[in-house]
Amino acid sequence: MKHNDHLLPPVTRILARRPAPNFAQGESTRRHLGQPDAQRLMEQYDEYLDALRALGLDVRVLPADPAHPDAHFVEDPVVIFRGMAFYSRSGAYSREDEAADLAPHLADLEAVHIQGDEARLDGGDVLFTTDRVLIGLSARTNRAGAEQLAHALQSVQADLRVDFVPLTGVLHLKTGLTELAPGVLLRDSHLKTDFDFTFAACINLPPQEGYAANALPINGQLLMAAGYPHAAEIASAYYTRIRLLDMTEFEKMDGSLTCLSLRY
Ligand code: CIR
């Protein structure tokens, strides 16, 4: 697979943060899935890091931050594009301060801060596809936040196409939609939106496989949640190397593969 024509360059670096012992105090809309098992969660986390290291990436892992039980979902407070870090304030009040805590660890990137108390945005709502950026308008990201990010990104690349995707049914846009391969979207049918995705081929996963819609392609290889055979079968048409990862304990906290790392 080619990556040269993608908006984002190949990944070389990963920034992650270890889950804190009190991670279960984080936000969750998935309490019905039960209480996460702390030991199992840490095992799943270590397997996730191993999978990234196996891709030959430079993986940096920050210490846990018990003051912010969701802080290991590092993808949400910042969006990285073209060597710049765009920091935003989360729509979850418990997560508002995470951007300030992360910024010193990305000091080599030029920082841009989404301004204004009313502007809210989580990185989980920002999907860079091959040729455009989709920003979900969700419970976490409002129009002011999305407009500011779009404007900031377009000040870096004037012809960047940015579309807003009003949605319900999943936490973030990327919870229910990722780009499996160039021009191919993978969608959880729980994701409700009137947005027209016909600019790409859109593969809808049945509800029982919906969690696998958060797939993580990196440099021509794919990480995918384990336990979703139909989704894995679809993915095998695009990838010769797929690493399936158990994500059950993160799922109980509304977490998925993309949110556990920053890739740049
Ligand atoms: C939250 O509700 O904010 C966390 N418990 C989960 C965040 C997951 N982030 C993501 O999908 N980008």
PDB file of C-alpha atoms and ligand atoms in Angstrom:
ATOM      1  CA  MET A   1       0.000   0.000   0.000  1.00  0.00           C
ATOM      2  CA  LYS A   2       1.255   3.511  -0.792  1.00  0.00           C
ATOM      3  CA  HIS A   3       1.289   6.157   1.929  1.00  0.00           C
ATOM      4  CA  ASN A   4       2.957   8.918  -0.037  1.00  0.00           C
ATOM      5  CA  ASP A   5      -0.290  10.442  -1.162  1.00  0.00           C
ATOM      6  CA  HIS A   6      -1.912  10.379   2.289  1.00  0.00           C
ATOM      7  CA  LEU A   7      -2.423  13.650   4.168  1.00  0.00           C
ATOM      8  CA  LEU A   8      -0.297  12.222   6.955  1.00  0.00           C
ATOM      9  CA  PRO A   9       3.284  11.048   6.432  1.00  0.00           C
ATOM     10  CA  PRO A  10       4.465   7.595   7.585  1.00  0.00           C
ATOM     11  CA  VAL A  11       4.569   7.312  11.363  1.00  0.00           C
ATOM     12  CA  THR A  12       7.924   7.212  13.136  1.00  0.00           C
ATOM     13  CA  ARG A  13       7.068   8.160  16.715  1.00  0.00           C
ATOM     14  CA  ILE A  14       4.493   7.121  19.276  1.00  0.00           C
ATOM     15  CA  LEU A  15       3.566   8.929  22.478  1.00  0.00           C
ATOM     16  CA  ALA A  16       1.476   7.042  25.018  1.00  0.00           C
ATOM     17  CA  ARG A  17       0.711   7.261  28.735  1.00  0.00           C
ATOM     18  CA  ARG A  18       0.323   4.347  31.131  1.00  0.00           C
ATOM     19  CA  PRO A  19      -3.166   3.884  32.576  1.00  0.00           C
ATOM     20  CA  ALA A  20      -3.407   4.956  36.220  1.00  0.00           C
ATOM     21  CA  PRO A  21      -4.511   2.480  38.908  1.00  0.00           C
ATOM     22  CA  ASN A  22      -7.754   4.479  39.234  1.00  0.00           C
ATOM     23  CA  PHE A  23      -8.503   4.327  35.484  1.00  0.00           C
ATOM     24  CA  ALA A  24     -11.955   2.871  36.229  1.00  0.00           C
ATOM     25  CA  GLN A  25     -12.957   6.280  37.649  1.00  0.00           C
ATOM     26  CA  GLY A  26     -12.760   7.686  34.114  1.00  0.00           C
ATOM     27  CA  GLU A  27     -15.745   8.613  31.976  1.00  0.00           C
ATOM     28  CA  SER A  28     -17.742   5.773  30.478  1.00  0.00           C
ATOM     29  CA  THR A  29     -21.018   5.269  28.654  1.00  0.00           C
ATOM     30  CA  ARG A  30     -20.361   1.518  28.646  1.00  0.00           C
ATOM     31  CA  ARG A  31     -20.961   0.624  32.294  1.00  0.00           C
ATOM     32  CA  HIS A  32     -23.361  -2.114  31.145  1.00  0.00           C
ATOM     33  CA  LEU A  33     -20.312  -4.071  29.889  1.00  0.00           C
ATOM     34  CA  GLY A  34     -19.226  -4.518  33.507  1.00  0.00           C
ATOM     35  CA  GLN A  35     -16.342  -3.415  35.683  1.00  0.00           C
ATOM     36  CA  PRO A  36     -12.966  -3.541  33.882  1.00  0.00           C
ATOM     37  CA  ASP A  37     -10.361  -5.922  35.277  1.00  0.00           C
ATOM     38  CA  ALA A  38      -7.266  -3.884  36.198  1.00  0.00           C
ATOM     39  CA  GLN A  39      -4.724  -6.638  35.684  1.00  0.00           C
ATOM     40  CA  ARG A  40      -6.204  -7.669  32.353  1.00  0.00           C
ATOM     41  CA  LEU A  41      -6.304  -4.041  31.237  1.00  0.00           C
ATOM     42  CA  MET A  42      -2.596  -3.607  31.958  1.00  0.00           C
ATOM     43  CA  GLU A  43      -1.831  -6.817  30.056  1.00  0.00           C
ATOM     44  CA  GLN A  44      -3.833  -5.537  27.110  1.00  0.00           C
ATOM     45  CA  TYR A  45      -1.991  -2.232  27.334  1.00  0.00           C
ATOM     46  CA  ASP A  46       1.415  -3.907  27.282  1.00  0.00           C
ATOM     47  CA  GLU A  47       0.357  -5.981  24.272  1.00  0.00           C
ATOM     48  CA  TYR A  48      -0.701  -2.782  22.525  1.00  0.00           C
ATOM     49  CA  LEU A  49       2.712  -1.194  23.164  1.00  0.00           C
ATOM     50  CA  ASP A  50       4.448  -4.394  22.020  1.00  0.00           C
ATOM     51  CA  ALA A  51       2.485  -4.281  18.762  1.00  0.00           C
ATOM     52  CA  LEU A  52       3.639  -0.708  18.141  1.00  0.00           C
ATOM     53  CA  ARG A  53       7.247  -1.545  18.976  1.00  0.00           C
ATOM     54  CA  ALA A  54       7.041  -4.519  16.615  1.00  0.00           C
ATOM     55  CA  LEU A  55       6.329  -2.021  13.832  1.00  0.00           C
ATOM     56  CA  GLY A  56       9.751  -0.540  14.492  1.00  0.00           C
ATOM     57  CA  LEU A  57       8.366   2.682  15.940  1.00  0.00           C
ATOM     58  CA  ASP A  58      10.011   4.860  18.576  1.00  0.00           C
ATOM     59  CA  VAL A  59       7.537   4.341  21.454  1.00  0.00           C
ATOM     60  CA  ARG A  60       7.665   6.789  24.365  1.00  0.00           C
ATOM     61  CA  VAL A  61       5.444   6.020  27.352  1.00  0.00           C
ATOM     62  CA  LEU A  62       4.670   8.692  29.953  1.00  0.00           C
ATOM     63  CA  PRO A  63       4.025   7.791  33.587  1.00  0.00           C
ATOM     64  CA  ALA A  64       0.444   7.349  34.739  1.00  0.00           C
ATOM     65  CA  ASP A  65      -1.479  10.436  35.851  1.00  0.00           C
ATOM     66  CA  PRO A  66      -3.903   9.436  38.623  1.00  0.00           C
ATOM     67  CA  ALA A  67      -5.221  13.024  38.788  1.00  0.00           C
ATOM     68  CA  HIS A  68      -6.788  12.351  35.379  1.00  0.00           C
ATOM     69  CA  PRO A  69      -8.094   8.772  35.146  1.00  0.00           C
ATOM     70  CA  ASP A  70      -8.700   9.070  31.384  1.00  0.00           C
ATOM     71  CA  ALA A  71      -5.268  10.599  30.619  1.00  0.00           C
ATOM     72  CA  HIS A  72      -3.955   7.419  28.958  1.00  0.00           C
ATOM     73  CA  PHE A  73      -6.380   8.187  26.096  1.00  0.00           C
ATOM     74  CA  VAL A  74      -3.732  10.592  24.808  1.00  0.00           C
ATOM     75  CA  GLU A  75      -5.329  11.042  21.416  1.00  0.00           C
ATOM     76  CA  ASP A  76      -8.097  13.265  22.746  1.00  0.00           C
ATOM     77  CA  PRO A  77      -6.394  16.476  23.996  1.00  0.00           C
ATOM     78  CA  VAL A  78      -4.231  17.087  20.915  1.00  0.00           C
ATOM     79  CA  VAL A  79      -4.267  16.712  17.135  1.00  0.00           C
ATOM     80  CA  ILE A  80      -0.898  16.483  15.383  1.00  0.00           C
ATOM     81  CA  PHE A  81      -0.517  17.660  11.781  1.00  0.00           C
ATOM     82  CA  ARG A  82       2.592  18.699   9.833  1.00  0.00           C
ATOM     83  CA  GLY A  83       4.877  18.962  12.866  1.00  0.00           C
ATOM     84  CA  MET A  84       2.341  21.050  14.774  1.00  0.00           C
ATOM     85  CA  ALA A  85       0.311  20.172  17.857  1.00  0.00           C
ATOM     86  CA  PHE A  86      -3.226  21.574  18.048  1.00  0.00           C
ATOM     87  CA  TYR A  87      -4.422  21.469  21.657  1.00  0.00           C
ATOM     88  CA  SER A  88      -8.086  21.559  22.525  1.00  0.00           C
ATOM     89  CA  ARG A  89     -10.315  21.478  25.539  1.00  0.00           C
ATOM     90  CA  SER A  90     -12.338  18.307  25.894  1.00  0.00           C
ATOM     91  CA  GLY A  91     -16.103  18.319  26.000  1.00  0.00           C
ATOM     92  CA  ALA A  92     -15.733  16.183  29.149  1.00  0.00           C
ATOM     93  CA  TYR A  93     -15.094  18.514  32.063  1.00  0.00           C
ATOM     94  CA  SER A  94     -13.057  15.862  33.897  1.00  0.00           C
ATOM     95  CA  ARG A  95     -10.614  15.897  30.949  1.00  0.00           C
ATOM     96  CA  GLU A  96     -10.242  19.644  30.422  1.00  0.00           C
ATOM     97  CA  ASP A  97      -6.748  19.908  31.896  1.00  0.00           C
ATOM     98  CA  GLU A  98      -5.185  17.020  30.005  1.00  0.00           C
ATOM     99  CA  ALA A  99      -3.917  19.210  27.145  1.00  0.00           C
ATOM    100  CA  ALA A 100      -1.798  21.296  29.513  1.00  0.00           C
ATOM    101  CA  ASP A 101      -0.288  18.138  31.002  1.00  0.00           C
ATOM    102  CA  LEU A 102       0.577  16.690  27.616  1.00  0.00           C
ATOM    103  CA  ALA A 103       2.078  19.806  26.024  1.00  0.00           C
ATOM    104  CA  PRO A 104       5.505  19.653  27.751  1.00  0.00           C
ATOM    105  CA  HIS A 105       5.981  16.168  26.299  1.00  0.00           C
ATOM    106  CA  LEU A 106       5.447  17.420  22.746  1.00  0.00           C
ATOM    107  CA  ALA A 107       7.655  20.480  23.127  1.00  0.00           C
ATOM    108  CA  ASP A 108       9.427  19.779  19.839  1.00  0.00           C
ATOM    109  CA  LEU A 109       6.178  20.429  17.961  1.00  0.00           C
ATOM    110  CA  GLU A 110       4.901  23.937  17.369  1.00  0.00           C
ATOM    111  CA  ALA A 111       1.900  24.437  19.669  1.00  0.00           C
ATOM    112  CA  VAL A 112      -1.425  25.947  18.649  1.00  0.00           C
ATOM    113  CA  HIS A 113      -4.186  26.275  21.238  1.00  0.00           C
ATOM    114  CA  ILE A 114      -7.848  26.204  20.322  1.00  0.00           C
ATOM    115  CA  GLN A 115      -9.103  29.298  22.126  1.00  0.00           C
ATOM    116  CA  GLY A 116     -12.315  30.213  23.883  1.00  0.00           C
ATOM    117  CA  ASP A 117     -14.209  28.580  26.690  1.00  0.00           C
ATOM    118  CA  GLU A 118     -17.071  27.571  24.415  1.00  0.00           C
ATOM    119  CA  ALA A 119     -14.879  25.683  21.895  1.00  0.00           C
ATOM    120  CA  ARG A 120     -14.736  21.980  22.741  1.00  0.00           C
ATOM    121  CA  LEU A 121     -13.023  19.240  20.791  1.00  0.00           C
ATOM    122  CA  ASP A 122     -11.649  15.748  21.386  1.00  0.00           C
ATOM    123  CA  GLY A 123      -9.025  14.299  19.051  1.00  0.00           C
ATOM    124  CA  GLY A 124     -11.122  11.140  18.892  1.00  0.00           C
ATOM    125  CA  ASP A 125     -13.481  13.102  16.651  1.00  0.00           C
ATOM    126  CA  VAL A 126     -10.774  13.974  14.130  1.00  0.00           C
ATOM    127  CA  LEU A 127     -10.219  11.464  11.332  1.00  0.00           C
ATOM    128  CA  PHE A 128      -7.525  12.144   8.755  1.00  0.00           C
ATOM    129  CA  THR A 129      -8.375  10.134   5.671  1.00  0.00           C
ATOM    130  CA  THR A 130      -6.273   9.923   2.559  1.00  0.00           C
ATOM    131  CA  ASP A 131      -7.615  13.130   1.080  1.00  0.00           C
ATOM    132  CA  ARG A 132      -9.629  15.006   3.709  1.00  0.00           C
ATOM    133  CA  VAL A 133     -10.243  15.551   7.382  1.00  0.00           C
ATOM    134  CA  LEU A 134     -13.535  14.551   8.961  1.00  0.00           C
ATOM    135  CA  ILE A 135     -14.426  16.179  12.274  1.00  0.00           C
ATOM    136  CA  GLY A 136     -17.255  14.624  14.254  1.00  0.00           C
ATOM    137  CA  LEU A 137     -19.732  16.893  15.985  1.00  0.00           C
ATOM    138  CA  SER A 138     -20.430  14.720  18.987  1.00  0.00           C
ATOM    139  CA  ALA A 139     -21.143  14.835  22.692  1.00  0.00           C
ATOM    140  CA  ARG A 140     -17.499  15.936  23.065  1.00  0.00           C
ATOM    141  CA  THR A 141     -16.877  18.192  20.063  1.00  0.00           C
ATOM    142  CA  ASN A 142     -19.013  21.216  19.283  1.00  0.00           C
ATOM    143  CA  ARG A 143     -19.204  23.359  16.179  1.00  0.00           C
ATOM    144  CA  ALA A 144     -17.035  26.110  17.685  1.00  0.00           C
ATOM    145  CA  GLY A 145     -14.287  23.606  18.446  1.00  0.00           C
ATOM    146  CA  ALA A 146     -14.560  21.984  15.024  1.00  0.00           C
ATOM    147  CA  GLU A 147     -14.539  25.331  13.203  1.00  0.00           C
ATOM    148  CA  GLN A 148     -11.492  26.523  15.094  1.00  0.00           C
ATOM    149  CA  LEU A 149      -9.580  23.332  14.380  1.00  0.00           C
ATOM    150  CA  ALA A 150     -10.569  23.435  10.702  1.00  0.00           C
ATOM    151  CA  HIS A 151      -9.384  27.020  10.465  1.00  0.00           C
ATOM    152  CA  ALA A 152      -6.108  26.213  12.233  1.00  0.00           C
ATOM    153  CA  LEU A 153      -5.418  23.201  10.005  1.00  0.00           C
ATOM    154  CA  GLN A 154      -6.238  25.209   6.895  1.00  0.00           C
ATOM    155  CA  SER A 155      -3.798  27.897   7.970  1.00  0.00           C
ATOM    156  CA  VAL A 156      -1.162  25.164   7.568  1.00  0.00           C
ATOM    157  CA  GLN A 157      -2.595  23.751   4.338  1.00  0.00           C
ATOM    158  CA  ALA A 158      -4.958  26.167   2.630  1.00  0.00           C
ATOM    159  CA  ASP A 159      -6.536  23.614   0.284  1.00  0.00           C
ATOM    160  CA  LEU A 160      -7.172  21.064   3.023  1.00  0.00           C
ATOM    161  CA  ARG A 161     -10.676  19.695   2.750  1.00  0.00           C
ATOM    162  CA  VAL A 162     -12.412  19.512   6.119  1.00  0.00           C
ATOM    163  CA  ASP A 163     -15.949  18.152   6.545  1.00  0.00           C
ATOM    164  CA  PHE A 164     -18.044  18.178   9.707  1.00  0.00           C
ATOM    165  CA  VAL A 165     -19.938  14.990  10.591  1.00  0.00           C
ATOM    166  CA  PRO A 166     -22.795  15.478  13.076  1.00  0.00           C
ATOM    167  CA  LEU A 167     -23.213  12.173  14.872  1.00  0.00           C
ATOM    168  CA  THR A 168     -24.831  10.225  17.647  1.00  0.00           C
ATOM    169  CA  GLY A 169     -24.706   6.593  18.709  1.00  0.00           C
ATOM    170  CA  VAL A 170     -20.979   6.362  19.499  1.00  0.00           C
ATOM    171  CA  LEU A 171     -18.696   8.436  21.716  1.00  0.00           C
ATOM    172  CA  HIS A 172     -16.380   9.884  19.094  1.00  0.00           C
ATOM    173  CA  LEU A 173     -16.363   9.820  15.295  1.00  0.00           C
ATOM    174  CA  LYS A 174     -13.405   7.419  15.274  1.00  0.00           C
ATOM    175  CA  THR A 175     -15.139   5.126  17.762  1.00  0.00           C
ATOM    176  CA  GLY A 176     -17.384   4.201  14.864  1.00  0.00           C
ATOM    177  CA  LEU A 177     -15.461   5.128  11.711  1.00  0.00           C
ATOM    178  CA  THR A 178     -11.874   4.767  10.526  1.00  0.00           C
ATOM    179  CA  GLU A 179     -10.168   4.584   7.165  1.00  0.00           C
ATOM    180  CA  LEU A 180      -9.248   0.930   6.748  1.00  0.00           C
ATOM    181  CA  ALA A 181      -7.251   1.565   3.588  1.00  0.00           C
ATOM    182  CA  PRO A 182      -7.007   4.533   1.214  1.00  0.00           C
ATOM    183  CA  GLY A 183     -10.528   5.341   0.060  1.00  0.00           C
ATOM    184  CA  VAL A 184     -12.113   2.606   2.200  1.00  0.00           C
ATOM    185  CA  LEU A 185     -14.006   3.498   5.374  1.00  0.00           C
ATOM    186  CA  LEU A 186     -15.009   0.972   8.018  1.00  0.00           C
ATOM    187  CA  ARG A 187     -18.180   1.947   9.856  1.00  0.00           C
ATOM    188  CA  ASP A 188     -19.963   0.713  12.944  1.00  0.00           C
ATOM    189  CA  SER A 189     -23.671   0.644  12.217  1.00  0.00           C
ATOM    190  CA  HIS A 190     -24.227   2.134  15.690  1.00  0.00           C
ATOM    191  CA  LEU A 191     -22.819   5.399  14.280  1.00  0.00           C
ATOM    192  CA  LYS A 192     -25.844   7.504  13.343  1.00  0.00           C
ATOM    193  CA  THR A 193     -25.336  10.414  10.952  1.00  0.00           C
ATOM    194  CA  ASP A 194     -26.881  11.942   7.857  1.00  0.00           C
ATOM    195  CA  PHE A 195     -23.422  12.666   6.500  1.00  0.00           C
ATOM    196  CA  ASP A 196     -22.810  11.310   3.001  1.00  0.00           C
ATOM    197  CA  PHE A 197     -19.694   9.113   2.954  1.00  0.00           C
ATOM    198  CA  THR A 198     -19.929   8.293  -0.765  1.00  0.00           C
ATOM    199  CA  PHE A 199     -16.609  10.049  -1.458  1.00  0.00           C
ATOM    200  CA  ALA A 200     -15.162   6.706  -0.303  1.00  0.00           C
ATOM    201  CA  ALA A 201     -16.192   3.066  -0.257  1.00  0.00           C
ATOM    202  CA  CYS A 202     -17.904   2.586   3.085  1.00  0.00           C
ATOM    203  CA  ILE A 203     -18.064  -0.895   4.611  1.00  0.00           C
ATOM    204  CA  ASN A 204     -20.732  -1.192   7.308  1.00  0.00           C
ATOM    205  CA  LEU A 205     -20.076  -3.623  10.101  1.00  0.00           C
ATOM    206  CA  PRO A 206     -23.070  -5.332  11.726  1.00  0.00           C
ATOM    207  CA  PRO A 207     -23.833  -4.170  15.288  1.00  0.00           C
ATOM    208  CA  GLN A 208     -22.188  -7.198  16.925  1.00  0.00           C
ATOM    209  CA  GLU A 209     -18.917  -6.370  15.121  1.00  0.00           C
ATOM    210  CA  GLY A 210     -19.196  -2.595  15.366  1.00  0.00           C
ATOM    211  CA  TYR A 211     -16.370  -2.132  17.865  1.00  0.00           C
ATOM    212  CA  ALA A 212     -13.893  -3.323  15.212  1.00  0.00           C
ATOM    213  CA  ALA A 213     -14.664  -0.207  13.133  1.00  0.00           C
ATOM    214  CA  ASN A 214     -11.959   1.497  15.157  1.00  0.00           C
ATOM    215  CA  ALA A 215      -9.097  -0.023  13.185  1.00  0.00           C
ATOM    216  CA  LEU A 216      -5.588   1.391  13.289  1.00  0.00           C
ATOM    217  CA  PRO A 217      -3.549   1.294  10.081  1.00  0.00           C
ATOM    218  CA  ILE A 218       0.092   2.257  10.561  1.00  0.00           C
ATOM    219  CA  ASN A 219       2.612   2.307   7.739  1.00  0.00           C
ATOM    220  CA  GLY A 220       0.860  -0.330   5.681  1.00  0.00           C
ATOM    221  CA  GLN A 221       0.101  -2.688   8.561  1.00  0.00           C
ATOM    222  CA  LEU A 222      -3.085  -2.967  10.583  1.00  0.00           C
ATOM    223  CA  LEU A 223      -3.933  -3.226  14.257  1.00  0.00           C
ATOM    224  CA  MET A 224      -7.489  -4.402  14.860  1.00  0.00           C
ATOM    225  CA  ALA A 225      -9.534  -5.407  17.892  1.00  0.00           C
ATOM    226  CA  ALA A 226      -9.582  -9.175  18.431  1.00  0.00           C
ATOM    227  CA  GLY A 227     -12.850 -11.083  18.539  1.00  0.00           C
ATOM    228  CA  TYR A 228     -14.489  -9.757  15.370  1.00  0.00           C
ATOM    229  CA  PRO A 229     -14.022 -12.424  12.679  1.00  0.00           C
ATOM    230  CA  HIS A 230     -16.153 -10.733  10.012  1.00  0.00           C
ATOM    231  CA  ALA A 231     -14.196  -7.483  10.344  1.00  0.00           C
ATOM    232  CA  ALA A 232     -10.881  -9.365  10.305  1.00  0.00           C
ATOM    233  CA  GLU A 233     -11.949 -11.176   7.151  1.00  0.00           C
ATOM    234  CA  ILE A 234     -12.777  -7.868   5.469  1.00  0.00           C
ATOM    235  CA  ALA A 235      -9.444  -6.393   6.565  1.00  0.00           C
ATOM    236  CA  SER A 236      -7.513  -9.364   5.214  1.00  0.00           C
ATOM    237  CA  ALA A 237      -8.446  -8.230   1.685  1.00  0.00           C
ATOM    238  CA  TYR A 238      -6.319  -5.111   2.263  1.00  0.00           C
ATOM    239  CA  TYR A 239      -3.515  -6.264   4.566  1.00  0.00           C
ATOM    240  CA  THR A 240      -1.172  -9.195   4.644  1.00  0.00           C
ATOM    241  CA  ARG A 241      -0.124  -8.338   8.200  1.00  0.00           C
ATOM    242  CA  ILE A 242      -2.860  -7.776  10.763  1.00  0.00           C
ATOM    243  CA  ARG A 243      -2.225  -7.764  14.508  1.00  0.00           C
ATOM    244  CA  LEU A 244      -5.348  -8.560  16.501  1.00  0.00           C
ATOM    245  CA  LEU A 245      -5.372  -7.087  19.991  1.00  0.00           C
ATOM    246  CA  ASP A 246      -7.645  -7.827  22.936  1.00  0.00           C
ATOM    247  CA  MET A 247      -9.310  -4.565  23.879  1.00  0.00           C
ATOM    248  CA  THR A 248     -12.157  -5.781  26.071  1.00  0.00           C
ATOM    249  CA  GLU A 249     -11.154  -3.873  29.222  1.00  0.00           C
ATOM    250  CA  PHE A 250     -10.587  -0.588  27.365  1.00  0.00           C
ATOM    251  CA  GLU A 251     -13.931  -1.012  25.602  1.00  0.00           C
ATOM    252  CA  LYS A 252     -15.619  -0.966  29.026  1.00  0.00           C
ATOM    253  CA  MET A 253     -14.216   2.561  29.426  1.00  0.00           C
ATOM    254  CA  ASP A 254     -15.234   3.671  25.897  1.00  0.00           C
ATOM    255  CA  GLY A 255     -11.633   3.319  24.753  1.00  0.00           C
ATOM    256  CA  SER A 256     -10.397   1.867  21.500  1.00  0.00           C
ATOM    257  CA  LEU A 257      -7.160   1.320  19.580  1.00  0.00           C
ATOM    258  CA  THR A 258      -6.682   4.802  18.171  1.00  0.00           C
ATOM    259  CA  CYS A 259      -7.179   6.699  21.417  1.00  0.00           C
ATOM    260  CA  LEU A 260      -4.301   5.007  23.282  1.00  0.00           C
ATOM    261  CA  SER A 261      -1.512   6.655  21.311  1.00  0.00           C
ATOM    262  CA  LEU A 262      -0.401   9.700  19.390  1.00  0.00           C
ATOM    263  CA  ARG A 263       1.244   8.719  16.128  1.00  0.00           C
ATOM    264  CA  TYR A 264       3.402  11.168  14.280  1.00  0.00           C
TER     265      TYR A 264
HETATM  266  C1  CIR B   1     -13.634   9.126  27.784  1.00  0.00           C
HETATM  267  O1  CIR B   1     -14.838   8.923  27.932  1.00  0.00           O
HETATM  268  O2  CIR B   1     -13.189  10.237  27.504  1.00  0.00           O
HETATM  269  C2  CIR B   1     -12.684   7.967  27.956  1.00  0.00           C
HETATM  270  N1  CIR B   1     -13.158   7.081  28.973  1.00  0.00           N
HETATM  271  C3  CIR B   1     -12.515   7.229  26.658  1.00  0.00           C
HETATM  272  C4  CIR B   1     -11.904   8.067  25.585  1.00  0.00           C
HETATM  273  C5  CIR B   1     -11.679   7.319  24.327  1.00  0.00           C
HETATM  274  N2  CIR B   1     -11.057   8.146  23.362  1.00  0.00           N
HETATM  275  C6  CIR B   1     -11.160   7.974  22.052  1.00  0.00           C
HETATM  276  O3  CIR B   1     -11.887   7.117  21.588  1.00  0.00           O
HETATM  277  N3  CIR B   1     -10.501   8.813  21.266  1.00  0.00           N
END
